[in-house]
CSV table of C-alpha atoms (C1' of nucleotides) in Angstrom, one decimal:
chain,number,residue,atom,x,y,z
A,237,MET,CA,-76.6,-111.6,173.1
A,238,LYS,CA,-75.6,-113.7,170.1
A,239,LEU,CA,-76.5,-112.0,166.8
A,240,PHE,CA,-76.8,-112.9,163.2
A,241,GLY,CA,-76.8,-110.6,160.1
A,242,LEU,CA,-78.3,-111.0,156.7
A,243,ALA,CA,-77.0,-109.0,153.8
A,244,ASP,CA,-79.3,-108.9,150.8
A,245,CYS,CA,-78.6,-107.2,147.5
A,246,ASN,CA,-81.6,-105.0,146.4
A,247,ASN,CA,-83.2,-106.2,143.2
A,248,PHE,CA,-79.9,-107.9,142.4
A,249,TYR,CA,-80.0,-108.6,138.7
A,250,CYS,CA,-81.5,-105.2,137.9
A,251,SER,CA,-78.9,-103.5,140.0
A,252,CYS,CA,-76.1,-105.4,138.1
A,253,GLU,CA,-77.4,-104.1,134.8
A,254,ARG,CA,-77.7,-100.6,136.2
A,255,VAL,CA,-74.0,-100.6,137.2
A,256,PHE,CA,-73.2,-100.6,133.5
A,257,HIS,CA,-76.2,-98.4,132.5
A,258,PRO,CA,-76.1,-95.5,135.0
A,259,ASP,CA,-78.7,-93.8,132.8
A,260,LEU,CA,-81.2,-96.3,134.1
A,261,ARG,CA,-81.0,-95.3,137.7
A,262,GLY,CA,-84.4,-94.2,138.9
A,263,LYS,CA,-86.0,-95.8,135.8
A,264,PRO,CA,-87.9,-99.0,135.6
A,265,VAL,CA,-85.9,-102.1,134.7
A,266,VAL,CA,-86.8,-105.8,134.5
A,267,VAL,CA,-84.6,-108.9,133.9
A,268,LEU,CA,-86.1,-112.0,132.2
A,269,SER,CA,-85.5,-115.7,132.8
A,270,ASN,CA,-83.8,-118.0,130.3
A,271,ASN,CA,-85.4,-118.0,126.9
A,272,ASP,CA,-86.8,-114.6,127.8
A,273,GLY,CA,-89.7,-116.5,129.4
A,274,CYS,CA,-90.7,-114.8,132.6
A,275,VAL,CA,-89.9,-111.7,134.5
A,276,VAL,CA,-87.5,-112.8,137.3
A,277,ALA,CA,-86.2,-109.4,138.6
A,278,ARG,CA,-87.8,-106.0,138.9
A,279,SER,CA,-86.5,-102.6,140.0
A,280,GLU,CA,-88.7,-100.7,142.5
A,281,GLU,CA,-90.1,-98.6,139.7
A,282,SER,CA,-91.2,-101.8,137.8
A,283,LYS,CA,-92.8,-103.2,141.0
A,284,ARG,CA,-94.8,-100.0,141.3
A,285,LEU,CA,-96.1,-100.4,137.8
A,286,GLY,CA,-97.7,-103.6,139.0
A,287,ILE,CA,-95.4,-106.1,137.3
A,288,LYS,CA,-95.5,-109.3,139.2
A,289,MET,CA,-92.6,-111.6,139.9
A,290,GLY,CA,-92.6,-114.6,137.6
A,291,VAL,CA,-95.1,-113.3,135.1
A,292,PRO,CA,-94.7,-114.5,131.5
A,293,PHE,CA,-92.9,-111.9,129.4
A,294,TYR,CA,-95.4,-112.0,126.6
A,295,GLN,CA,-98.2,-111.1,128.9
A,296,VAL,CA,-96.6,-107.8,130.0
A,297,LYS,CA,-94.7,-106.9,126.9
A,298,ASP,CA,-97.0,-104.1,125.9
A,299,LEU,CA,-97.2,-102.7,129.4
A,300,LEU,CA,-93.4,-102.7,129.6
A,301,GLU,CA,-93.1,-100.9,126.3
A,302,LYS,CA,-95.7,-98.3,127.1
A,303,ASN,CA,-93.9,-97.4,130.3
A,304,GLY,CA,-90.5,-97.3,128.8
A,305,VAL,CA,-89.2,-100.2,131.0
A,306,ALA,CA,-85.7,-101.3,130.2
A,307,VAL,CA,-85.7,-105.1,129.5
A,308,PHE,CA,-82.7,-107.4,129.8
A,309,SER,CA,-82.3,-111.1,129.2
A,310,SER,CA,-80.5,-112.8,132.1
A,311,ASN,CA,-76.7,-112.6,132.0
A,312,TYR,CA,-75.5,-115.1,134.5
A,313,ASN,CA,-71.8,-114.6,133.8
A,314,LEU,CA,-72.2,-110.9,134.8
A,315,TYR,CA,-74.4,-111.6,137.9
A,316,GLY,CA,-72.1,-114.4,139.1
A,317,ASP,CA,-69.1,-112.2,138.8
A,318,MET,CA,-70.8,-109.2,140.5
A,319,SER,CA,-71.9,-111.6,143.3
A,320,ARG,CA,-68.3,-112.7,143.9
A,321,ARG,CA,-67.3,-109.0,144.3
A,322,VAL,CA,-70.1,-108.2,146.8
A,323,MET,CA,-69.3,-111.4,148.8
A,324,SER,CA,-65.6,-110.6,148.9
A,325,MET,CA,-66.1,-107.1,150.1
A,326,LEU,CA,-68.6,-108.3,152.7
A,327,SER,CA,-66.1,-110.8,154.1
A,328,SER,CA,-63.5,-108.1,154.5
A,329,PHE,CA,-65.9,-106.5,157.1
A,330,PHE,CA,-67.3,-109.7,158.6
A,331,PRO,CA,-64.9,-112.6,158.9
A,332,GLN,CA,-67.6,-115.3,159.2
A,333,ILE,CA,-70.0,-115.2,156.2
A,334,TYR,CA,-72.1,-117.9,154.7
A,335,VAL,CA,-73.1,-117.3,151.1
A,336,TYR,CA,-76.8,-118.3,151.0
A,337,SER,CA,-77.6,-117.5,147.4
A,338,ILE,CA,-76.3,-115.4,144.5
A,339,ASP,CA,-77.5,-112.2,146.3
A,340,GLU,CA,-77.6,-113.0,150.0
A,341,ALA,CA,-75.2,-113.9,152.8
A,342,PHE,CA,-75.7,-114.7,156.5
A,343,LEU,CA,-73.2,-113.2,158.9
A,344,ASP,CA,-72.1,-114.8,162.1
A,345,LEU,CA,-71.6,-112.0,164.5
A,346,SER,CA,-71.0,-114.0,167.6
A,347,GLU,CA,-67.4,-112.8,167.9
A,348,PHE,CA,-68.6,-109.2,168.4
A,349,ASP,CA,-70.1,-108.3,171.7
A,350,ASP,CA,-70.8,-104.6,171.3
A,351,VAL,CA,-74.1,-103.9,169.4
A,352,GLU,CA,-73.0,-100.3,168.7
A,353,TYR,CA,-69.8,-101.6,167.1
A,354,ILE,CA,-71.8,-104.0,164.9
A,355,ALA,CA,-74.1,-101.2,163.9
A,356,GLU,CA,-71.2,-99.0,162.9
A,357,LEU,CA,-69.5,-101.8,160.9
A,358,SER,CA,-72.7,-102.7,159.2
A,359,ARG,CA,-73.3,-99.1,158.0
A,360,LYS,CA,-69.7,-98.9,156.8
A,361,ALA,CA,-70.1,-102.2,154.9
A,362,VAL,CA,-73.3,-101.1,153.1
A,363,LYS,CA,-71.7,-97.8,152.1
A,364,SER,CA,-68.5,-99.4,150.9
A,365,ILE,CA,-70.2,-102.0,148.8
A,366,ASN,CA,-72.5,-99.5,147.2
A,367,LYS,CA,-69.5,-97.3,146.3
A,368,GLY,CA,-67.0,-100.1,145.4
A,369,VAL,CA,-69.2,-102.5,143.5
A,370,GLY,CA,-72.2,-100.3,142.8
A,371,ILE,CA,-74.8,-102.7,144.3
A,372,PRO,CA,-77.2,-101.4,147.0
A,373,VAL,CA,-77.3,-103.8,149.9
A,374,SER,CA,-79.8,-104.1,152.8
A,375,LEU,CA,-78.5,-105.5,156.1
A,376,GLY,CA,-80.6,-106.9,158.9
A,377,VAL,CA,-79.3,-107.9,162.4
A,378,ALA,CA,-81.2,-110.0,165.0
A,379,PRO,CA,-80.8,-112.9,167.4
A,380,THR,CA,-82.0,-115.5,164.8
A,381,LYS,CA,-81.7,-115.9,161.1
A,382,THR,CA,-85.4,-115.6,160.4
A,383,LEU,CA,-85.6,-112.3,162.4
A,384,ALA,CA,-82.4,-111.1,160.6
A,385,LYS,CA,-84.1,-111.8,157.3
A,386,MET,CA,-87.1,-109.8,158.5
A,387,ALA,CA,-84.9,-107.0,159.6
A,388,SER,CA,-83.3,-106.8,156.2
A,389,VAL,CA,-86.7,-106.3,154.6
A,390,TYR,CA,-87.3,-103.3,156.9
A,391,ALA,CA,-83.8,-102.0,156.1
A,392,LYS,CA,-84.7,-102.1,152.4
A,393,LYS,CA,-88.2,-100.7,152.8
A,394,HIS,CA,-87.5,-97.6,155.0
A,395,LYS,CA,-85.0,-95.2,153.6
A,396,GLY,CA,-84.4,-93.7,157.1
A,397,TYR,CA,-82.5,-96.8,158.1
A,398,GLU,CA,-79.9,-96.2,155.5
A,399,GLY,CA,-79.7,-99.9,154.6
A,400,VAL,CA,-79.3,-101.3,158.1
A,401,CYS,CA,-82.0,-102.4,160.6
A,402,PHE,CA,-81.7,-104.1,164.0
A,403,ILE,CA,-84.3,-106.2,165.8
A,404,ASP,CA,-82.3,-106.7,169.0
A,405,THR,CA,-84.8,-106.1,171.8
A,406,ASP,CA,-88.1,-107.6,172.7
A,407,GLU,CA,-90.0,-104.3,172.1
A,408,LYS,CA,-88.6,-104.0,168.6
A,409,ARG,CA,-89.3,-107.7,167.9
A,410,GLU,CA,-93.0,-107.3,169.0
A,411,LYS,CA,-93.4,-104.3,166.8
A,412,ALA,CA,-91.6,-105.9,163.8
A,413,LEU,CA,-93.7,-109.1,164.1
A,414,LYS,CA,-97.0,-107.2,164.3
A,415,LEU,CA,-96.3,-105.3,161.1
A,416,PHE,CA,-95.1,-108.3,159.1
A,417,PRO,CA,-97.5,-110.3,156.9
A,418,ILE,CA,-97.2,-114.0,157.7
A,419,LYS,CA,-96.9,-114.9,154.0
A,420,ASP,CA,-93.7,-112.9,153.8
A,421,VAL,CA,-91.9,-114.7,156.6
A,422,TRP,CA,-88.9,-116.7,155.5
A,423,GLY,CA,-89.9,-120.4,155.6
A,424,ILE,CA,-93.6,-119.8,155.2
A,425,GLY,CA,-94.6,-120.6,151.7
A,426,ARG,CA,-97.9,-120.4,149.7
A,427,LYS,CA,-99.4,-123.6,151.2
A,428,HIS,CA,-98.7,-122.8,154.8
A,429,SER,CA,-99.7,-119.1,154.6
A,430,LYS,CA,-103.1,-120.1,153.1
A,431,LYS,CA,-103.7,-122.5,155.9
A,432,LEU,CA,-102.6,-120.1,158.6
A,433,GLU,CA,-104.8,-117.3,157.2
A,434,TYR,CA,-107.7,-119.8,157.4
A,435,HIS,CA,-106.9,-120.1,161.1
A,436,GLY,CA,-106.9,-116.4,161.6
A,437,VAL,CA,-103.1,-115.9,161.4
A,438,GLU,CA,-102.3,-112.8,159.4
A,439,THR,CA,-99.1,-111.5,160.8
A,440,ALA,CA,-96.0,-113.0,162.2
A,441,TRP,CA,-97.2,-111.9,165.6
A,442,ASP,CA,-100.5,-113.8,165.2
A,443,PHE,CA,-98.4,-116.9,164.4
A,444,VAL,CA,-96.2,-116.8,167.5
A,445,GLN,CA,-99.4,-116.6,169.6
A,446,LYS,CA,-100.3,-120.2,168.5
A,447,SER,CA,-99.1,-123.0,170.8
A,448,GLU,CA,-96.0,-124.9,170.1
A,449,GLY,CA,-98.0,-128.2,169.9
A,450,TRP,CA,-100.4,-126.8,167.4
A,451,VAL,CA,-97.6,-125.6,165.1
A,452,ARG,CA,-95.8,-128.9,165.4
A,453,ARG,CA,-98.9,-130.8,164.5
A,454,GLU,CA,-100.0,-128.6,161.6
A,455,MET,CA,-96.7,-127.7,160.1
A,456,SER,CA,-94.2,-130.3,161.2
A,457,ILE,CA,-90.7,-129.8,162.4
A,458,THR,CA,-89.8,-127.1,159.8
A,459,GLY,CA,-92.7,-124.9,160.7
A,460,LEU,CA,-91.9,-125.3,164.4
A,461,ARG,CA,-88.3,-124.1,163.7
A,462,THR,CA,-89.6,-121.0,162.1
A,463,TRP,CA,-92.0,-120.4,165.0
A,464,LYS,CA,-89.1,-120.7,167.5
A,465,GLU,CA,-86.9,-118.4,165.5
A,466,LEU,CA,-89.6,-115.8,165.5
A,467,CYS,CA,-89.8,-116.2,169.2
A,468,GLY,CA,-86.1,-115.4,169.4
A,469,GLU,CA,-84.7,-118.9,169.8
A,470,SER,CA,-82.1,-119.6,167.2
A,471,CYS,CA,-82.5,-123.1,165.7
A,472,ILE,CA,-81.7,-123.0,162.0
A,473,GLU,CA,-78.1,-123.9,161.5
A,474,MET,CA,-75.9,-122.4,158.8
A,475,ASP,CA,-74.9,-125.1,156.5
A,476,ASP,CA,-71.1,-125.3,156.5
A,477,GLU,CA,-71.1,-125.6,152.8
A,478,THR,CA,-69.7,-129.0,151.9
A,479,TYR,CA,-70.8,-130.2,148.4
A,480,LYS,CA,-74.1,-130.3,146.6
A,481,LYS,CA,-76.0,-133.6,147.0
A,482,SER,CA,-77.7,-133.3,143.6
A,483,ILE,CA,-76.7,-131.4,140.5
A,484,CYS,CA,-79.1,-130.5,137.8
A,485,THR,CA,-78.6,-129.0,134.4
A,486,SER,CA,-81.8,-128.3,132.4
A,487,ARG,CA,-83.2,-125.9,129.8
A,488,SER,CA,-86.5,-125.1,128.1
A,489,PHE,CA,-86.4,-125.0,124.3
A,490,ALA,CA,-87.7,-122.0,122.5
A,491,GLY,CA,-90.9,-121.9,120.4
A,492,HIS,CA,-92.7,-125.2,120.0
A,493,GLY,CA,-89.7,-127.2,121.3
A,494,LEU,CA,-87.8,-130.0,119.6
A,495,ASN,CA,-89.0,-133.1,117.9
A,496,LYS,CA,-85.9,-134.5,116.3
A,497,ILE,CA,-83.9,-137.0,118.4
A,498,GLU,CA,-80.6,-135.6,117.1
A,499,ASP,CA,-81.5,-132.1,118.5
A,500,VAL,CA,-82.5,-133.4,121.9
A,501,GLU,CA,-79.5,-135.7,122.0
A,502,GLU,CA,-77.2,-132.8,121.4
A,503,ALA,CA,-78.9,-130.9,124.2
A,504,VAL,CA,-78.8,-133.8,126.6
A,505,ALA,CA,-75.1,-134.4,125.8
A,506,ASN,CA,-74.4,-130.8,126.7
A,507,PHE,CA,-76.4,-130.9,129.9
A,508,ALA,CA,-74.6,-134.1,130.9
A,509,SER,CA,-71.2,-132.5,130.1
A,510,ARG,CA,-72.1,-129.5,132.3
A,511,CYS,CA,-73.1,-131.8,135.1
A,512,SER,CA,-69.8,-133.7,135.0
A,513,LYS,CA,-67.9,-130.4,135.1
A,514,LYS,CA,-69.9,-129.2,138.1
A,515,LEU,CA,-69.1,-132.5,139.8
A,516,ARG,CA,-65.4,-132.1,139.1
A,517,GLU,CA,-65.4,-128.5,140.3
A,518,GLN,CA,-66.7,-129.6,143.7
A,519,HIS,CA,-64.4,-132.7,143.8
A,520,THR,CA,-67.2,-135.2,143.8
A,521,VAL,CA,-68.5,-138.1,141.8
A,522,CYS,CA,-72.1,-139.4,141.2
A,523,ASN,CA,-73.5,-142.8,141.3
A,524,THR,CA,-76.7,-142.2,139.5
A,525,ILE,CA,-78.0,-139.9,136.7
A,526,VAL,CA,-81.5,-139.1,135.7
A,527,VAL,CA,-82.3,-138.0,132.2
A,528,PHE,CA,-85.6,-136.3,131.6
A,529,ALA,CA,-87.4,-134.6,128.8
A,530,TYR,CA,-91.0,-133.5,128.5
A,531,THR,CA,-93.5,-131.8,126.3
A,532,ASN,CA,-95.1,-128.4,126.9
A,533,ARG,CA,-97.3,-128.8,130.0
A,534,PHE,CA,-99.1,-125.5,129.3
A,535,ARG,CA,-100.7,-126.9,126.1
A,536,ASP,CA,-103.6,-129.2,126.0
A,537,ASP,CA,-103.8,-129.8,122.2
A,538,GLY,CA,-100.7,-131.8,121.5
A,539,GLN,CA,-99.6,-135.2,122.8
A,540,GLN,CA,-98.1,-135.0,126.2
A,541,THR,CA,-95.1,-137.2,127.1
A,542,TYR,CA,-92.6,-137.5,129.9
A,543,ILE,CA,-89.3,-139.3,129.7
A,544,ASN,CA,-87.6,-140.0,133.0
A,545,GLU,CA,-84.7,-142.5,132.8
A,546,ILE,CA,-82.6,-143.4,135.8
A,547,VAL,CA,-79.2,-144.9,135.2
A,548,SER,CA,-76.6,-146.1,137.7
A,549,PHE,CA,-72.9,-146.5,137.3
A,550,ASP,CA,-70.9,-149.6,138.5
A,551,VAL,CA,-68.4,-147.2,140.0
A,552,PRO,CA,-69.2,-143.6,140.9
A,553,THR,CA,-67.8,-141.2,138.4
A,554,ASN,CA,-67.4,-137.6,137.2
A,555,ASP,CA,-65.9,-138.5,133.9
A,556,VAL,CA,-67.4,-136.5,131.0
A,557,GLN,CA,-67.3,-139.3,128.4
A,558,GLU,CA,-69.0,-141.8,130.8
A,559,ILE,CA,-71.7,-139.4,131.9
A,560,VAL,CA,-72.4,-138.1,128.4
A,561,SER,CA,-72.6,-141.5,126.8
A,562,LYS,CA,-74.8,-143.0,129.5
A,563,SER,CA,-77.1,-140.0,129.3
A,564,VAL,CA,-77.4,-140.1,125.6
A,565,ASN,CA,-78.0,-143.9,125.6
A,566,ALA,CA,-80.7,-143.5,128.2
A,567,LEU,CA,-82.5,-140.9,126.1
A,568,ARG,CA,-82.3,-143.1,122.9
A,569,LYS,CA,-83.7,-146.0,124.9
A,570,ALA,CA,-86.7,-144.0,126.2
A,571,TRP,CA,-87.3,-141.8,123.2
A,572,LYS,CA,-90.8,-141.5,122.0
A,573,SER,CA,-91.2,-139.9,118.6
A,574,GLY,CA,-93.9,-137.7,117.3
A,575,CYS,CA,-93.8,-135.2,120.2
A,576,TYR,CA,-92.4,-131.8,120.6
A,577,TYR,CA,-90.1,-131.7,123.7
A,578,LYS,CA,-90.2,-128.4,125.5
A,579,LYS,CA,-87.7,-129.1,128.2
A,580,ALA,CA,-85.0,-131.5,129.0
A,581,GLY,CA,-82.3,-132.0,131.6
A,582,VAL,CA,-79.8,-134.2,133.4
A,583,ILE,CA,-79.6,-134.7,137.1
A,584,ALA,CA,-76.6,-136.2,138.9
A,585,CYS,CA,-77.4,-137.7,142.2
A,586,ASP,CA,-76.1,-140.1,144.9
A,587,ILE,CA,-73.1,-137.8,145.1
A,588,CYS,CA,-70.0,-138.4,147.2
A,589,GLU,CA,-66.5,-137.0,147.5
A,590,ASP,CA,-64.1,-138.2,144.9
A,591,ASN,CA,-61.6,-139.4,147.4
A,592,ALA,CA,-64.0,-141.9,148.9
A,593,ILE,CA,-65.0,-144.0,145.9
A,594,GLN,CA,-66.1,-147.5,146.5
A,595,GLY,CA,-64.3,-149.6,143.9
A,596,ASN,CA,-65.8,-152.5,142.0
A,597,LEU,CA,-64.0,-155.8,141.7
A,598,PHE,CA,-64.9,-156.2,138.1
A,599,ASP,CA,-64.2,-152.6,137.0
A,600,THR,CA,-62.4,-152.6,133.7
A,601,VAL,CA,-61.9,-148.9,133.4
A,602,ASN,CA,-58.5,-147.4,134.0
A,603,ARG,CA,-59.5,-144.7,136.5
A,604,ASP,CA,-56.2,-143.0,136.8
A,605,LYS,CA,-55.9,-142.6,133.0
A,606,GLN,CA,-59.4,-141.3,132.9
A,607,ALA,CA,-58.8,-138.7,135.6
A,608,ALA,CA,-55.6,-137.5,133.9
A,609,LEU,CA,-57.5,-137.0,130.7
A,610,SER,CA,-60.3,-135.1,132.4
A,611,LYS,CA,-57.7,-132.8,134.0
A,612,ILE,CA,-56.1,-131.9,130.8
A,613,VAL,CA,-59.4,-131.3,129.0
A,614,ASP,CA,-60.5,-129.0,131.9
A,615,GLU,CA,-57.2,-127.1,131.6
A,616,ILE,CA,-57.5,-126.6,127.9
A,617,ASN,CA,-61.1,-125.4,128.2
A,618,MET,CA,-60.2,-123.1,131.0
A,619,ARG,CA,-57.7,-121.4,128.8
A,620,ASN,CA,-59.5,-121.4,125.5
A,621,GLY,CA,-63.2,-121.3,126.5
A,622,LEU,CA,-66.0,-123.6,127.5
A,623,ASP,CA,-66.3,-126.7,125.4
A,624,THR,CA,-63.4,-126.0,123.2
A,625,VAL,CA,-62.7,-129.7,123.6
A,626,ARG,CA,-66.0,-131.6,123.8
A,627,VAL,CA,-67.5,-135.0,123.3
A,628,ALA,CA,-68.6,-135.4,119.7
A,629,VAL,CA,-72.3,-135.8,120.5
A,630,GLN,CA,-72.3,-132.4,122.1
A,631,GLY,CA,-72.2,-131.2,118.5
A,632,TYR,CA,-72.3,-127.8,116.9
A,633,ASN,CA,-75.8,-127.6,115.5
A,634,ASN,CA,-77.1,-125.8,118.6
A,635,ASN,CA,-80.8,-126.1,117.6
A,636,TRP,CA,-81.6,-126.2,121.3
A,637,HIS,CA,-80.0,-122.9,122.0
A,638,ILE,CA,-81.8,-120.5,124.3
A,639,LYS,CA,-83.3,-117.3,123.3
A,640,ASN,CA,-81.8,-114.1,124.8
A,641,GLU,CA,-82.7,-111.2,122.6
A,642,TYR,CA,-82.0,-108.5,125.2
A,643,ILE,CA,-78.7,-109.7,126.7
A,644,SER,CA,-76.2,-107.2,127.9
A,645,LYS,CA,-72.4,-107.6,127.4
A,646,GLN,CA,-69.9,-109.6,129.5
A,647,TYR,CA,-68.6,-106.4,131.0
A,648,THR,CA,-66.5,-108.0,133.7
A,649,THR,CA,-65.6,-111.4,132.3
A,650,ASN,CA,-64.8,-110.9,128.7
A,651,ILE,CA,-61.9,-108.7,127.7
A,652,LYS,CA,-63.6,-107.7,124.5
A,653,ASP,CA,-66.6,-106.3,126.4
A,654,ILE,CA,-64.7,-104.2,128.9
A,655,ILE,CA,-65.9,-100.6,129.0
A,656,ILE,CA,-63.5,-98.0,127.6
A,657,VAL,CA,-63.3,-94.7,129.4
A,658,LYS,CA,-62.8,-91.8,127.1
A,659,ALA,CA,-60.5,-89.1,128.2
B,217,DT,C1',-96.0,-118.4,119.4
B,218,DC,C1',-94.8,-117.2,124.0
B,219,DT,C1',-94.9,-119.8,130.8
B,220,DG,C1',-87.0,-120.3,134.3
B,221,DG,C1',-83.5,-123.0,136.7
B,222,DG,C1',-81.3,-125.0,140.6
B,223,DG,C1',-81.4,-126.5,145.2
B,224,DT,C1',-82.7,-128.6,150.4
B,225,DC,C1',-85.3,-130.9,153.9
B,226,DC,C1',-89.1,-133.6,155.8
B,227,DT,C1',-92.9,-137.1,155.9
B,228,DA,C1',-95.8,-140.9,154.9
B,229,DG,C1',-96.2,-145.3,153.4
B,230,DG,C1',-94.4,-149.6,151.5
B,231,DA,C1',-91.2,-153.5,151.8
B,232,DC,C1',-88.8,-156.1,154.6
B,233,DC,C1',-86.8,-158.1,159.0
B,234,DC,C1',-87.2,-160.7,163.5
C,227,DT,C1',-115.8,-162.0,165.2
C,228,DC,C1',-111.3,-161.9,166.8
C,229,DT,C1',-105.1,-161.4,162.6
C,230,DG,C1',-98.7,-158.7,167.2
C,231,DG,C1',-95.3,-155.5,168.0
C,232,DG,C1',-91.3,-153.5,167.0
C,233,DG,C1',-87.7,-152.1,164.1
C,234,DT,C1',-85.0,-150.2,159.6
C,235,DC,C1',-84.5,-148.7,155.0
C,236,DC,C1',-86.0,-146.7,150.8
C,237,DT,C1',-88.8,-143.8,147.8
C,238,DA,C1',-92.0,-140.5,146.0
C,239,DG,C1',-94.0,-136.5,146.7
C,240,DG,C1',-94.7,-132.1,149.2
C,241,DA,C1',-93.1,-127.8,150.8
C,242,DC,C1',-89.9,-124.5,151.0
C,243,DC,C1',-85.9,-121.3,149.4
C,244,DC,C1',-83.5,-118.1,145.9
DNA sequence: TCTGGGGTCCTAGGACCC
DNA sequence: TCTGGGGTCCTAGGACCC
């Protein structure tokens, strides 16, 4: 039987923080989103206190304080680096891994034919990662990705499994489906689970009792794929990661937001610069950018506005100056004064590989020179830090900076923050 | 006062063609 | 009274994921 694995890091952001705060093991921890806005990660102890995923920080601040919960702003440099370590260890055990998100990877186990051997390897991997990186991992194995995902949930939930759970027989599958709430199935979101519950479907098992035709009609092709996967038929492909088809950089602004065009301009210039860097990193160019900015949608007193400017290039590009200047010009053109902007961003779309650029007969830009300059700027910034060389409009006022009151150090990526072990 | 950020895929409907 | 039939392409919006 062909099998897939799913390795999922438990409460990943919290676990990362705990690696450098061993005193917090067994204690409640939460990690906040950008701007210390919402709770985006909770340790098991915090979940037990009833803190919900995505809840605004200010609404639970008292509760957290009262229960001595350790609070962290998100530290993406740290989490990104820890993720790389986990993935690299994982691939030393399993040659075919597909990184699905910062804390998850699918494993293609088709080259192994012995289930016992897979089980042994899985247990070894989980133990080694825990010991070597300090991150607890749950691993599920099953004939489809949706079932593997379900197995990983059981692996995490029941201590007896020691982090590894198999759904590899029909009996186990039936039992697993009957105990699994439909709303927690991978691929079934809020809308569909509401609808399914209305039709009497409460568990994954109830769902597979529905007919194929009914599912196709009510939930379209994506719902049908989930249904088939739960029945044991593998039909969700692993994306052989090529390149991202859209790239977005956006931020919310702290407090009321920003109402001066210079401040928003500086922010947009920085978002555009970040987009161009991401494009270059994946060796692609974009044909179109979208610049957006909007006021606080949660307020009903002030004036609400939405800027959404779409700009196209004559020739697809990833050049920082071109993308920044077009973005800033688009913002200036669409600017409406008298509003407090709470969030803004830049999206690069119509992306293609940089070796397949469709030229333009009337192009006046020297593309070779431009590419050479980009390369040098990237190299300088790699050595000396992000944005050492920048486009002037990116500025230094930084009035759009994000709030992160509770951020931990860059333990693994900044030499100044490396922990010193005392003899 | 305070509410994240970054993606993918699918569908319905409009515009247009013969 | 009665208003074809078949395509393609594009876009906005919905639903989902982490």
